[in-house]
Amino acid sequence: MKKLSIIISFVFLWSYNGFAESINVKKKIKFPKDIVQGYKNDMGSLWGLSCTYSGSNKCMTPNYAYKIVSKDENYPVRLGNKSVRMELRKGDCHQKRKGSHNDCKASPPAERHEFGIEFDKSTGIKGETWHAHSIFLPSDTPIINSEWITMGQFHNIGYDLPPVNFDIKKKNLELVTRFHCIHPSKFNKPCNSDDNLKAIKKIINTNKLFGQWNDIVVNANWTSNIKKGFFKLWVNGKLVYHFVGRTVAPKDQITFQFGIYRGAAKSSDDAIHVVYYDEIRKAKSCKKLKLAKLEYFCQDLENQKIEKIYKLQ
């Protein structure tokens, strides 16, 4: 019998039910190729999950935080037989290690269950890359009293402000960018996404967001060179956003994170969020992204133009 790599125990967690069965996720997680492809590090595509340091060389998270599910069990799956289900409840905040960032005590406080590729010298994203992921939000997804609800982001590794978030706002999915915050005129100065309304764009309406799969494709040149950087976004095969300018902070790299990250729920109402992810892919070209099984074709995507390109002078 194989030795269990996940240790199950009961610990006190600040979650909506007080005590919850928890798992030790200090050991990083490897997803099946049915769900994730193309994200690799020296250890072979290992992902870290938000967790709370226990003081006994463990990093604990509730056992409902994530689960690999299958179509055979009647779970939503975009392609193949598996997807990953993630769940966040009121009070699920973390501090990954002693002395590190503490979501519970942040200003403002936050809650999250979020995966990020385990960083080493080979995993930082730079230069031109293509990315794809599919997201499914159940029809009964609540809109809660929270300052933000993020369902995935491209984040600088060193600089605090992520250049790209995918946020739920008023039952729509919005692209929230902070490219203006890393522009030379604003870099290392106070900056918010709403400082520039062009930085926020509704990309999926309510009637298409819930109870169905939505496919997101990104082509970006991650560089601090203002003349060479760009970020293009397709939703369900349609080009909806095109930015030209600096896309990453100087001397930095990008990482992709997926899951649920939100401002702490402010009421006692039902504040449980569930989301499914599938077909998470990264490649150096559209062709290598292998989108045909999702019924998208590179020539069609690359030939699309948009009326307004967002530029920073």
PDB file of C-alpha atoms in Angstrom:
ATOM      1  CA  MET A   1       0.000   0.000   0.000  1.00  0.00           C
ATOM      2  CA  LYS A   2       1.407   3.344  -0.990  1.00  0.00           C
ATOM      3  CA  LYS A   3       2.300   5.694   1.800  1.00  0.00           C
ATOM      4  CA  LEU A   4      -0.236   8.515   1.918  1.00  0.00           C
ATOM      5  CA  SER A   5       1.288  11.768   0.749  1.00  0.00           C
ATOM      6  CA  ILE A   6      -1.526  13.816   2.224  1.00  0.00           C
ATOM      7  CA  ILE A   7      -1.847  13.803   5.979  1.00  0.00           C
ATOM      8  CA  ILE A   8      -5.378  14.299   7.267  1.00  0.00           C
ATOM      9  CA  SER A   9      -5.937  15.837  10.642  1.00  0.00           C
ATOM     10  CA  PHE A  10      -8.240  18.127  12.532  1.00  0.00           C
ATOM     11  CA  VAL A  11      -7.022  21.614  13.324  1.00  0.00           C
ATOM     12  CA  PHE A  12      -8.659  24.847  14.347  1.00  0.00           C
ATOM     13  CA  LEU A  13      -9.395  26.988  11.300  1.00  0.00           C
ATOM     14  CA  TRP A  14     -11.130  30.320  11.062  1.00  0.00           C
ATOM     15  CA  SER A  15     -13.713  28.995   8.674  1.00  0.00           C
ATOM     16  CA  TYR A  16     -17.448  29.343   8.527  1.00  0.00           C
ATOM     17  CA  ASN A  17     -17.989  26.166  10.579  1.00  0.00           C
ATOM     18  CA  GLY A  18     -15.293  26.752  13.196  1.00  0.00           C
ATOM     19  CA  PHE A  19     -13.600  23.362  12.926  1.00  0.00           C
ATOM     20  CA  ALA A  20     -12.981  21.651   9.600  1.00  0.00           C
ATOM     21  CA  GLU A  21     -11.167  18.557   8.407  1.00  0.00           C
ATOM     22  CA  SER A  22      -7.900  19.775   6.949  1.00  0.00           C
ATOM     23  CA  ILE A  23      -5.058  18.571   4.793  1.00  0.00           C
ATOM     24  CA  ASN A  24      -1.340  19.270   4.847  1.00  0.00           C
ATOM     25  CA  VAL A  25      -0.416  20.820   1.476  1.00  0.00           C
ATOM     26  CA  LYS A  26       3.178  21.708   2.269  1.00  0.00           C
ATOM     27  CA  LYS A  27       4.095  19.118  -0.357  1.00  0.00           C
ATOM     28  CA  LYS A  28       3.324  20.732  -3.708  1.00  0.00           C
ATOM     29  CA  ILE A  29       0.596  19.416  -5.975  1.00  0.00           C
ATOM     30  CA  LYS A  30       0.964  18.045  -9.486  1.00  0.00           C
ATOM     31  CA  PHE A  31      -2.118  18.228 -11.706  1.00  0.00           C
ATOM     32  CA  PRO A  32      -2.949  15.610 -14.349  1.00  0.00           C
ATOM     33  CA  LYS A  33      -2.354  16.639 -17.963  1.00  0.00           C
ATOM     34  CA  ASP A  34      -6.113  16.363 -18.437  1.00  0.00           C
ATOM     35  CA  ILE A  35      -6.324  19.664 -16.490  1.00  0.00           C
ATOM     36  CA  VAL A  36      -2.963  21.492 -16.760  1.00  0.00           C
ATOM     37  CA  GLN A  37      -0.406  21.517 -19.572  1.00  0.00           C
ATOM     38  CA  GLY A  38       2.699  23.549 -20.336  1.00  0.00           C
ATOM     39  CA  TYR A  39       3.437  25.039 -16.899  1.00  0.00           C
ATOM     40  CA  LYS A  40       6.683  23.408 -15.820  1.00  0.00           C
ATOM     41  CA  ASN A  41       9.432  23.950 -13.292  1.00  0.00           C
ATOM     42  CA  ASP A  42      12.531  21.978 -12.364  1.00  0.00           C
ATOM     43  CA  MET A  43      10.378  19.495 -10.449  1.00  0.00           C
ATOM     44  CA  GLY A  44       7.805  19.073 -13.233  1.00  0.00           C
ATOM     45  CA  SER A  45       4.823  21.416 -12.891  1.00  0.00           C
ATOM     46  CA  LEU A  46       4.317  21.566  -9.140  1.00  0.00           C
ATOM     47  CA  TRP A  47       1.728  23.992  -7.759  1.00  0.00           C
ATOM     48  CA  GLY A  48       1.498  25.539  -4.307  1.00  0.00           C
ATOM     49  CA  LEU A  49      -1.862  26.175  -2.639  1.00  0.00           C
ATOM     50  CA  SER A  50      -2.716  28.887  -0.117  1.00  0.00           C
ATOM     51  CA  CYS A  51      -2.351  27.398   3.352  1.00  0.00           C
ATOM     52  CA  THR A  52      -1.704  28.246   7.007  1.00  0.00           C
ATOM     53  CA  TYR A  53       1.586  27.412   8.724  1.00  0.00           C
ATOM     54  CA  SER A  54       0.858  25.146  11.702  1.00  0.00           C
ATOM     55  CA  GLY A  55       4.112  25.522  13.613  1.00  0.00           C
ATOM     56  CA  SER A  56       4.906  21.800  13.238  1.00  0.00           C
ATOM     57  CA  ASN A  57       6.380  21.851   9.740  1.00  0.00           C
ATOM     58  CA  LYS A  58       2.946  21.578   8.152  1.00  0.00           C
ATOM     59  CA  CYS A  59       0.915  23.978   6.032  1.00  0.00           C
ATOM     60  CA  MET A  60      -2.778  23.286   6.431  1.00  0.00           C
ATOM     61  CA  THR A  61      -5.834  24.084   4.335  1.00  0.00           C
ATOM     62  CA  PRO A  62      -9.470  22.878   4.544  1.00  0.00           C
ATOM     63  CA  ASN A  63     -10.096  19.646   2.660  1.00  0.00           C
ATOM     64  CA  TYR A  64     -12.828  21.363   0.609  1.00  0.00           C
ATOM     65  CA  ALA A  65     -10.344  23.939  -0.758  1.00  0.00           C
ATOM     66  CA  TYR A  66      -9.713  21.856  -3.870  1.00  0.00           C
ATOM     67  CA  LYS A  67     -10.643  18.510  -5.348  1.00  0.00           C
ATOM     68  CA  ILE A  68      -9.838  16.786  -8.630  1.00  0.00           C
ATOM     69  CA  VAL A  69     -13.274  15.781  -9.955  1.00  0.00           C
ATOM     70  CA  SER A  70     -14.458  13.800 -12.974  1.00  0.00           C
ATOM     71  CA  LYS A  71     -17.183  13.809 -15.572  1.00  0.00           C
ATOM     72  CA  ASP A  72     -18.053  10.270 -14.470  1.00  0.00           C
ATOM     73  CA  GLU A  73     -19.154  11.746 -11.127  1.00  0.00           C
ATOM     74  CA  ASN A  74     -21.344  14.294 -12.962  1.00  0.00           C
ATOM     75  CA  TYR A  75     -19.070  17.255 -12.236  1.00  0.00           C
ATOM     76  CA  PRO A  76     -18.586  20.000 -14.847  1.00  0.00           C
ATOM     77  CA  VAL A  77     -15.656  19.176 -17.140  1.00  0.00           C
ATOM     78  CA  ARG A  78     -14.646  21.245 -20.176  1.00  0.00           C
ATOM     79  CA  LEU A  79     -12.680  18.581 -22.043  1.00  0.00           C
ATOM     80  CA  GLY A  80     -11.450  15.107 -21.225  1.00  0.00           C
ATOM     81  CA  ASN A  81     -12.613  13.507 -17.970  1.00  0.00           C
ATOM     82  CA  LYS A  82     -11.286  15.725 -15.157  1.00  0.00           C
ATOM     83  CA  SER A  83     -11.413  19.279 -13.812  1.00  0.00           C
ATOM     84  CA  VAL A  84     -10.439  20.908 -10.519  1.00  0.00           C
ATOM     85  CA  ARG A  85     -13.141  22.140  -8.135  1.00  0.00           C
ATOM     86  CA  MET A  86     -12.258  24.929  -5.688  1.00  0.00           C
ATOM     87  CA  GLU A  87     -14.298  26.227  -2.765  1.00  0.00           C
ATOM     88  CA  LEU A  88     -13.873  29.254  -0.474  1.00  0.00           C
ATOM     89  CA  ARG A  89     -15.827  29.901   2.720  1.00  0.00           C
ATOM     90  CA  LYS A  90     -16.075  32.862   5.041  1.00  0.00           C
ATOM     91  CA  GLY A  91     -12.962  33.128   7.207  1.00  0.00           C
ATOM     92  CA  ASP A  92     -10.634  31.122   4.945  1.00  0.00           C
ATOM     93  CA  CYS A  93      -7.534  33.278   5.218  1.00  0.00           C
ATOM     94  CA  HIS A  94      -3.934  32.135   5.305  1.00  0.00           C
ATOM     95  CA  GLN A  95      -0.339  32.842   6.278  1.00  0.00           C
ATOM     96  CA  LYS A  96       1.894  30.429   4.373  1.00  0.00           C
ATOM     97  CA  ARG A  97       4.835  30.669   6.748  1.00  0.00           C
ATOM     98  CA  LYS A  98       5.729  32.539   9.924  1.00  0.00           C
ATOM     99  CA  GLY A  99       6.612  36.137   9.108  1.00  0.00           C
ATOM    100  CA  SER A 100       5.125  36.006   5.596  1.00  0.00           C
ATOM    101  CA  HIS A 101       2.078  37.834   4.226  1.00  0.00           C
ATOM    102  CA  ASN A 102      -0.969  37.244   6.419  1.00  0.00           C
ATOM    103  CA  ASP A 103      -4.316  37.504   4.582  1.00  0.00           C
ATOM    104  CA  CYS A 104      -6.174  37.540   7.897  1.00  0.00           C
ATOM    105  CA  LYS A 105      -4.342  40.661   9.103  1.00  0.00           C
ATOM    106  CA  ALA A 106      -3.885  42.375   5.738  1.00  0.00           C
ATOM    107  CA  SER A 107      -5.314  45.822   5.116  1.00  0.00           C
ATOM    108  CA  PRO A 108      -7.963  45.162   3.974  1.00  0.00           C
ATOM    109  CA  PRO A 109      -8.204  41.532   5.163  1.00  0.00           C
ATOM    110  CA  ALA A 110      -8.656  38.904   2.473  1.00  0.00           C
ATOM    111  CA  GLU A 111      -9.750  35.306   1.974  1.00  0.00           C
ATOM    112  CA  ARG A 112      -8.348  32.889  -0.601  1.00  0.00           C
ATOM    113  CA  HIS A 113      -7.779  29.405  -1.905  1.00  0.00           C
ATOM    114  CA  GLU A 114      -5.449  30.026  -4.821  1.00  0.00           C
ATOM    115  CA  PHE A 115      -2.919  27.955  -6.737  1.00  0.00           C
ATOM    116  CA  GLY A 116       0.363  29.356  -8.024  1.00  0.00           C
ATOM    117  CA  ILE A 117       3.123  27.553  -9.917  1.00  0.00           C
ATOM    118  CA  GLU A 118       5.942  26.820  -7.477  1.00  0.00           C
ATOM    119  CA  PHE A 119       8.577  29.384  -8.380  1.00  0.00           C
ATOM    120  CA  ASP A 120      12.128  28.603  -9.371  1.00  0.00           C
ATOM    121  CA  LYS A 121      14.480  30.043 -11.998  1.00  0.00           C
ATOM    122  CA  SER A 122      12.644  28.191 -14.767  1.00  0.00           C
ATOM    123  CA  THR A 123       9.043  29.084 -13.965  1.00  0.00           C
ATOM    124  CA  GLY A 124       8.943  32.883 -14.180  1.00  0.00           C
ATOM    125  CA  ILE A 125       7.116  33.898 -17.330  1.00  0.00           C
ATOM    126  CA  LYS A 126       8.822  36.375 -19.642  1.00  0.00           C
ATOM    127  CA  GLY A 127       8.793  37.139 -23.335  1.00  0.00           C
ATOM    128  CA  GLU A 128       5.972  36.191 -25.666  1.00  0.00           C
ATOM    129  CA  THR A 129       3.696  33.414 -24.421  1.00  0.00           C
ATOM    130  CA  TRP A 130       0.204  32.051 -25.013  1.00  0.00           C
ATOM    131  CA  HIS A 131      -2.119  30.997 -22.208  1.00  0.00           C
ATOM    132  CA  ALA A 132      -5.568  29.437 -21.968  1.00  0.00           C
ATOM    133  CA  HIS A 133      -7.927  28.371 -19.235  1.00  0.00           C
ATOM    134  CA  SER A 134     -11.600  27.464 -18.966  1.00  0.00           C
ATOM    135  CA  ILE A 135     -13.755  28.494 -16.031  1.00  0.00           C
ATOM    136  CA  PHE A 136     -17.173  27.308 -14.817  1.00  0.00           C
ATOM    137  CA  LEU A 137     -19.138  29.231 -12.177  1.00  0.00           C
ATOM    138  CA  PRO A 138     -22.268  27.453 -10.869  1.00  0.00           C
ATOM    139  CA  SER A 139     -25.662  29.051 -11.486  1.00  0.00           C
ATOM    140  CA  ASP A 140     -26.152  29.663  -7.748  1.00  0.00           C
ATOM    141  CA  THR A 141     -22.884  31.605  -7.306  1.00  0.00           C
ATOM    142  CA  PRO A 142     -23.591  34.274  -4.636  1.00  0.00           C
ATOM    143  CA  ILE A 143     -22.665  37.918  -5.053  1.00  0.00           C
ATOM    144  CA  ILE A 144     -21.524  38.794  -1.569  1.00  0.00           C
ATOM    145  CA  ASN A 145     -20.565  41.962   0.277  1.00  0.00           C
ATOM    146  CA  SER A 146     -16.837  41.916  -0.491  1.00  0.00           C
ATOM    147  CA  GLU A 147     -14.441  44.576  -1.780  1.00  0.00           C
ATOM    148  CA  TRP A 148     -13.313  42.343  -4.653  1.00  0.00           C
ATOM    149  CA  ILE A 149     -13.792  38.800  -5.945  1.00  0.00           C
ATOM    150  CA  THR A 150     -10.904  37.591  -8.118  1.00  0.00           C
ATOM    151  CA  MET A 151     -11.028  34.374 -10.138  1.00  0.00           C
ATOM    152  CA  GLY A 152      -7.477  34.190 -11.486  1.00  0.00           C
ATOM    153  CA  GLN A 153      -4.630  36.636 -12.081  1.00  0.00           C
ATOM    154  CA  PHE A 154      -1.315  37.238 -13.789  1.00  0.00           C
ATOM    155  CA  HIS A 155       0.950  38.577 -11.065  1.00  0.00           C
ATOM    156  CA  ASN A 156       4.422  40.081 -10.916  1.00  0.00           C
ATOM    157  CA  ILE A 157       6.669  37.797  -8.866  1.00  0.00           C
ATOM    158  CA  GLY A 158       8.371  40.623  -6.982  1.00  0.00           C
ATOM    159  CA  TYR A 159       6.164  43.720  -7.413  1.00  0.00           C
ATOM    160  CA  ASP A 160       2.979  43.877  -5.332  1.00  0.00           C
ATOM    161  CA  LEU A 161       0.476  45.070  -7.934  1.00  0.00           C
ATOM    162  CA  PRO A 162      -0.723  42.335 -10.335  1.00  0.00           C
ATOM    163  CA  PRO A 163      -1.034  43.614 -13.919  1.00  0.00           C
ATOM    164  CA  VAL A 164      -4.090  41.430 -14.707  1.00  0.00           C
ATOM    165  CA  ASN A 165      -7.051  40.207 -12.635  1.00  0.00           C
ATOM    166  CA  PHE A 166     -10.271  38.470 -13.637  1.00  0.00           C
ATOM    167  CA  ASP A 167     -12.907  39.816 -11.231  1.00  0.00           C
ATOM    168  CA  ILE A 168     -16.601  39.199 -10.621  1.00  0.00           C
ATOM    169  CA  LYS A 169     -18.419  42.528 -10.320  1.00  0.00           C
ATOM    170  CA  LYS A 170     -22.201  42.872 -10.274  1.00  0.00           C
ATOM    171  CA  LYS A 171     -22.576  39.363 -11.713  1.00  0.00           C
ATOM    172  CA  ASN A 172     -20.321  40.100 -14.677  1.00  0.00           C
ATOM    173  CA  LEU A 173     -16.718  39.024 -15.255  1.00  0.00           C
ATOM    174  CA  GLU A 174     -14.381  41.968 -15.673  1.00  0.00           C
ATOM    175  CA  LEU A 175     -10.816  42.232 -16.857  1.00  0.00           C
ATOM    176  CA  VAL A 176      -9.022  44.474 -14.363  1.00  0.00           C
ATOM    177  CA  THR A 177      -5.564  45.653 -15.418  1.00  0.00           C
ATOM    178  CA  ARG A 178      -2.890  47.705 -13.697  1.00  0.00           C
ATOM    179  CA  PHE A 179      -0.539  48.241 -16.607  1.00  0.00           C
ATOM    180  CA  HIS A 180      -0.696  51.963 -15.847  1.00  0.00           C
ATOM    181  CA  CYS A 181       0.686  51.214 -12.366  1.00  0.00           C
ATOM    182  CA  ILE A 182       3.953  49.889 -13.812  1.00  0.00           C
ATOM    183  CA  HIS A 183       4.272  52.674 -16.385  1.00  0.00           C
ATOM    184  CA  PRO A 184       7.402  54.804 -15.675  1.00  0.00           C
ATOM    185  CA  SER A 185       5.217  57.744 -14.645  1.00  0.00           C
ATOM    186  CA  LYS A 186       3.478  55.727 -11.878  1.00  0.00           C
ATOM    187  CA  PHE A 187       5.927  52.961 -10.990  1.00  0.00           C
ATOM    188  CA  ASN A 188       6.571  52.691  -7.218  1.00  0.00           C
ATOM    189  CA  LYS A 189       3.886  55.304  -6.536  1.00  0.00           C
ATOM    190  CA  PRO A 190       0.405  54.803  -5.029  1.00  0.00           C
ATOM    191  CA  CYS A 191      -1.785  53.352  -7.765  1.00  0.00           C
ATOM    192  CA  ASN A 192      -5.137  51.591  -8.113  1.00  0.00           C
ATOM    193  CA  SER A 193      -6.909  49.872 -10.984  1.00  0.00           C
ATOM    194  CA  ASP A 194      -9.724  52.438 -10.916  1.00  0.00           C
ATOM    195  CA  ASP A 195      -7.272  55.321 -11.418  1.00  0.00           C
ATOM    196  CA  ASN A 196      -7.859  54.695 -15.117  1.00  0.00           C
ATOM    197  CA  LEU A 197     -11.302  53.527 -16.247  1.00  0.00           C
ATOM    198  CA  LYS A 198      -9.772  52.158 -19.453  1.00  0.00           C
ATOM    199  CA  ALA A 199      -8.026  49.639 -17.226  1.00  0.00           C
ATOM    200  CA  ILE A 200     -11.328  47.865 -16.484  1.00  0.00           C
ATOM    201  CA  LYS A 201     -13.441  46.101 -19.099  1.00  0.00           C
ATOM    202  CA  LYS A 202     -16.499  43.865 -18.803  1.00  0.00           C
ATOM    203  CA  ILE A 203     -15.664  40.698 -20.750  1.00  0.00           C
ATOM    204  CA  ILE A 204     -18.519  38.265 -19.898  1.00  0.00           C
ATOM    205  CA  ASN A 205     -22.115  39.314 -19.210  1.00  0.00           C
ATOM    206  CA  THR A 206     -24.285  37.787 -16.490  1.00  0.00           C
ATOM    207  CA  ASN A 207     -26.362  35.710 -18.895  1.00  0.00           C
ATOM    208  CA  LYS A 208     -23.229  33.903 -20.144  1.00  0.00           C
ATOM    209  CA  LEU A 209     -21.138  33.798 -16.982  1.00  0.00           C
ATOM    210  CA  PHE A 210     -22.937  31.279 -14.797  1.00  0.00           C
ATOM    211  CA  GLY A 211     -23.852  27.640 -15.332  1.00  0.00           C
ATOM    212  CA  GLN A 212     -21.640  27.176 -18.389  1.00  0.00           C
ATOM    213  CA  TRP A 213     -18.001  26.959 -19.407  1.00  0.00           C
ATOM    214  CA  ASN A 214     -16.192  30.070 -20.633  1.00  0.00           C
ATOM    215  CA  ASP A 215     -12.851  29.878 -22.429  1.00  0.00           C
ATOM    216  CA  ILE A 216     -10.122  32.504 -22.004  1.00  0.00           C
ATOM    217  CA  VAL A 217      -7.081  32.778 -24.285  1.00  0.00           C
ATOM    218  CA  VAL A 218      -4.221  35.254 -23.740  1.00  0.00           C
ATOM    219  CA  ASN A 219      -1.292  36.197 -25.959  1.00  0.00           C
ATOM    220  CA  ALA A 220       1.185  38.555 -24.301  1.00  0.00           C
ATOM    221  CA  ASN A 221       4.738  39.758 -24.571  1.00  0.00           C
ATOM    222  CA  TRP A 222       5.753  40.056 -20.926  1.00  0.00           C
ATOM    223  CA  THR A 223       8.385  42.780 -20.929  1.00  0.00           C
ATOM    224  CA  SER A 224       9.155  46.117 -19.286  1.00  0.00           C
ATOM    225  CA  ASN A 225       9.966  47.537 -22.735  1.00  0.00           C
ATOM    226  CA  ILE A 226       7.105  49.964 -23.426  1.00  0.00           C
ATOM    227  CA  LYS A 227       7.485  49.694 -27.198  1.00  0.00           C
ATOM    228  CA  LYS A 228       7.507  45.892 -27.331  1.00  0.00           C
ATOM    229  CA  GLY A 229       5.025  44.802 -24.666  1.00  0.00           C
ATOM    230  CA  PHE A 230       1.448  43.780 -25.462  1.00  0.00           C
ATOM    231  CA  PHE A 231      -1.475  41.852 -23.985  1.00  0.00           C
ATOM    232  CA  LYS A 232      -4.346  40.404 -26.037  1.00  0.00           C
ATOM    233  CA  LEU A 233      -7.383  38.607 -24.643  1.00  0.00           C
ATOM    234  CA  TRP A 234      -9.959  36.407 -26.376  1.00  0.00           C
ATOM    235  CA  VAL A 235     -13.144  35.205 -24.656  1.00  0.00           C
ATOM    236  CA  ASN A 236     -14.906  32.248 -26.245  1.00  0.00           C
ATOM    237  CA  GLY A 237     -12.986  32.852 -29.458  1.00  0.00           C
ATOM    238  CA  LYS A 238     -13.581  36.609 -29.737  1.00  0.00           C
ATOM    239  CA  LEU A 239     -10.865  39.253 -29.281  1.00  0.00           C
ATOM    240  CA  VAL A 240     -12.146  41.593 -26.542  1.00  0.00           C
ATOM    241  CA  TYR A 241      -9.038  43.456 -25.342  1.00  0.00           C
ATOM    242  CA  HIS A 242      -5.700  44.604 -26.765  1.00  0.00           C
ATOM    243  CA  PHE A 243      -3.113  46.578 -24.792  1.00  0.00           C
ATOM    244  CA  VAL A 244       0.245  47.878 -26.002  1.00  0.00           C
ATOM    245  CA  GLY A 245       2.927  48.951 -23.508  1.00  0.00           C
ATOM    246  CA  ARG A 246       4.891  47.722 -20.484  1.00  0.00           C
ATOM    247  CA  THR A 247       3.380  44.476 -19.190  1.00  0.00           C
ATOM    248  CA  VAL A 248       5.702  43.540 -16.326  1.00  0.00           C
ATOM    249  CA  ALA A 249       7.584  45.524 -13.700  1.00  0.00           C
ATOM    250  CA  PRO A 250      11.280  46.188 -14.451  1.00  0.00           C
ATOM    251  CA  LYS A 251      13.627  43.272 -13.639  1.00  0.00           C
ATOM    252  CA  ASP A 252      10.604  41.131 -12.781  1.00  0.00           C
ATOM    253  CA  GLN A 253       8.719  38.165 -14.213  1.00  0.00           C
ATOM    254  CA  ILE A 254       5.102  37.022 -14.333  1.00  0.00           C
ATOM    255  CA  THR A 255       3.370  34.091 -12.696  1.00  0.00           C
ATOM    256  CA  PHE A 256      -0.160  32.755 -13.279  1.00  0.00           C
ATOM    257  CA  GLN A 257      -2.449  32.096 -10.321  1.00  0.00           C
ATOM    258  CA  PHE A 258      -5.918  30.547 -10.344  1.00  0.00           C
ATOM    259  CA  GLY A 259      -8.543  30.007  -7.676  1.00  0.00           C
ATOM    260  CA  ILE A 260     -10.656  32.312  -5.533  1.00  0.00           C
ATOM    261  CA  TYR A 261      -9.195  35.428  -3.896  1.00  0.00           C
ATOM    262  CA  ARG A 262     -11.508  38.024  -2.368  1.00  0.00           C
ATOM    263  CA  GLY A 263     -11.843  40.720   0.225  1.00  0.00           C
ATOM    264  CA  ALA A 264     -13.039  39.240   3.506  1.00  0.00           C
ATOM    265  CA  ALA A 265     -16.792  38.627   3.478  1.00  0.00           C
ATOM    266  CA  LYS A 266     -18.395  41.436   5.487  1.00  0.00           C
ATOM    267  CA  SER A 267     -21.698  39.824   6.469  1.00  0.00           C
ATOM    268  CA  SER A 268     -22.931  36.586   7.997  1.00  0.00           C
ATOM    269  CA  ASP A 269     -24.773  35.701   4.796  1.00  0.00           C
ATOM    270  CA  ASP A 270     -23.951  32.589   2.782  1.00  0.00           C
ATOM    271  CA  ALA A 271     -20.486  33.448   1.468  1.00  0.00           C
ATOM    272  CA  ILE A 272     -19.450  30.169  -0.135  1.00  0.00           C
ATOM    273  CA  HIS A 273     -17.868  30.462  -3.569  1.00  0.00           C
ATOM    274  CA  VAL A 274     -17.280  27.457  -5.827  1.00  0.00           C
ATOM    275  CA  VAL A 275     -15.471  27.468  -9.165  1.00  0.00           C
ATOM    276  CA  TYR A 276     -14.227  24.823 -11.606  1.00  0.00           C
ATOM    277  CA  TYR A 277     -11.100  25.168 -13.775  1.00  0.00           C
ATOM    278  CA  ASP A 278     -10.021  23.066 -16.710  1.00  0.00           C
ATOM    279  CA  GLU A 279      -7.769  23.190 -19.799  1.00  0.00           C
ATOM    280  CA  ILE A 280      -5.148  25.388 -18.120  1.00  0.00           C
ATOM    281  CA  ARG A 281      -2.441  25.701 -20.766  1.00  0.00           C
ATOM    282  CA  LYS A 282       0.748  27.623 -21.516  1.00  0.00           C
ATOM    283  CA  ALA A 283       2.875  27.555 -24.677  1.00  0.00           C
ATOM    284  CA  LYS A 284       5.306  29.652 -26.698  1.00  0.00           C
ATOM    285  CA  SER A 285       2.967  29.772 -29.705  1.00  0.00           C
ATOM    286  CA  CYS A 286      -0.736  29.503 -30.454  1.00  0.00           C
ATOM    287  CA  LYS A 287      -0.150  26.308 -32.431  1.00  0.00           C
ATOM    288  CA  LYS A 288       1.475  24.616 -29.434  1.00  0.00           C
ATOM    289  CA  LEU A 289      -1.510  25.598 -27.276  1.00  0.00           C
ATOM    290  CA  LYS A 290      -3.520  22.945 -29.213  1.00  0.00           C
ATOM    291  CA  LEU A 291      -6.880  24.691 -29.195  1.00  0.00           C
ATOM    292  CA  ALA A 292      -8.540  22.724 -32.000  1.00  0.00           C
ATOM    293  CA  LYS A 293     -10.255  20.310 -29.592  1.00  0.00           C
ATOM    294  CA  LEU A 294     -11.810  23.374 -27.963  1.00  0.00           C
ATOM    295  CA  GLU A 295     -12.985  24.348 -31.473  1.00  0.00           C
ATOM    296  CA  TYR A 296     -10.727  27.390 -31.822  1.00  0.00           C
ATOM    297  CA  PHE A 297      -8.228  27.901 -34.626  1.00  0.00           C
ATOM    298  CA  CYS A 298      -5.058  29.968 -34.447  1.00  0.00           C
ATOM    299  CA  GLN A 299      -5.395  31.612 -37.834  1.00  0.00           C
ATOM    300  CA  ASP A 300      -8.848  32.870 -36.912  1.00  0.00           C
ATOM    301  CA  LEU A 301      -7.698  34.175 -33.508  1.00  0.00           C
ATOM    302  CA  GLU A 302      -4.559  35.868 -34.817  1.00  0.00           C
ATOM    303  CA  ASN A 303      -6.374  37.555 -37.706  1.00  0.00           C
ATOM    304  CA  GLN A 304      -8.915  39.271 -35.476  1.00  0.00           C
ATOM    305  CA  LYS A 305      -8.649  43.031 -34.918  1.00  0.00           C
ATOM    306  CA  ILE A 306     -10.208  45.255 -32.285  1.00  0.00           C
ATOM    307  CA  GLU A 307     -11.583  48.749 -32.759  1.00  0.00           C
ATOM    308  CA  LYS A 308      -9.739  50.369 -29.854  1.00  0.00           C
ATOM    309  CA  ILE A 309      -6.254  49.411 -28.696  1.00  0.00           C
ATOM    310  CA  TYR A 310      -5.464  50.540 -25.146  1.00  0.00           C
ATOM    311  CA  LYS A 311      -2.161  52.420 -25.133  1.00  0.00           C
ATOM    312  CA  LEU A 312      -0.243  54.395 -22.529  1.00  0.00           C
ATOM    313  CA  GLN A 313       1.878  57.339 -23.638  1.00  0.00           C
TER     314      GLN A 313
END
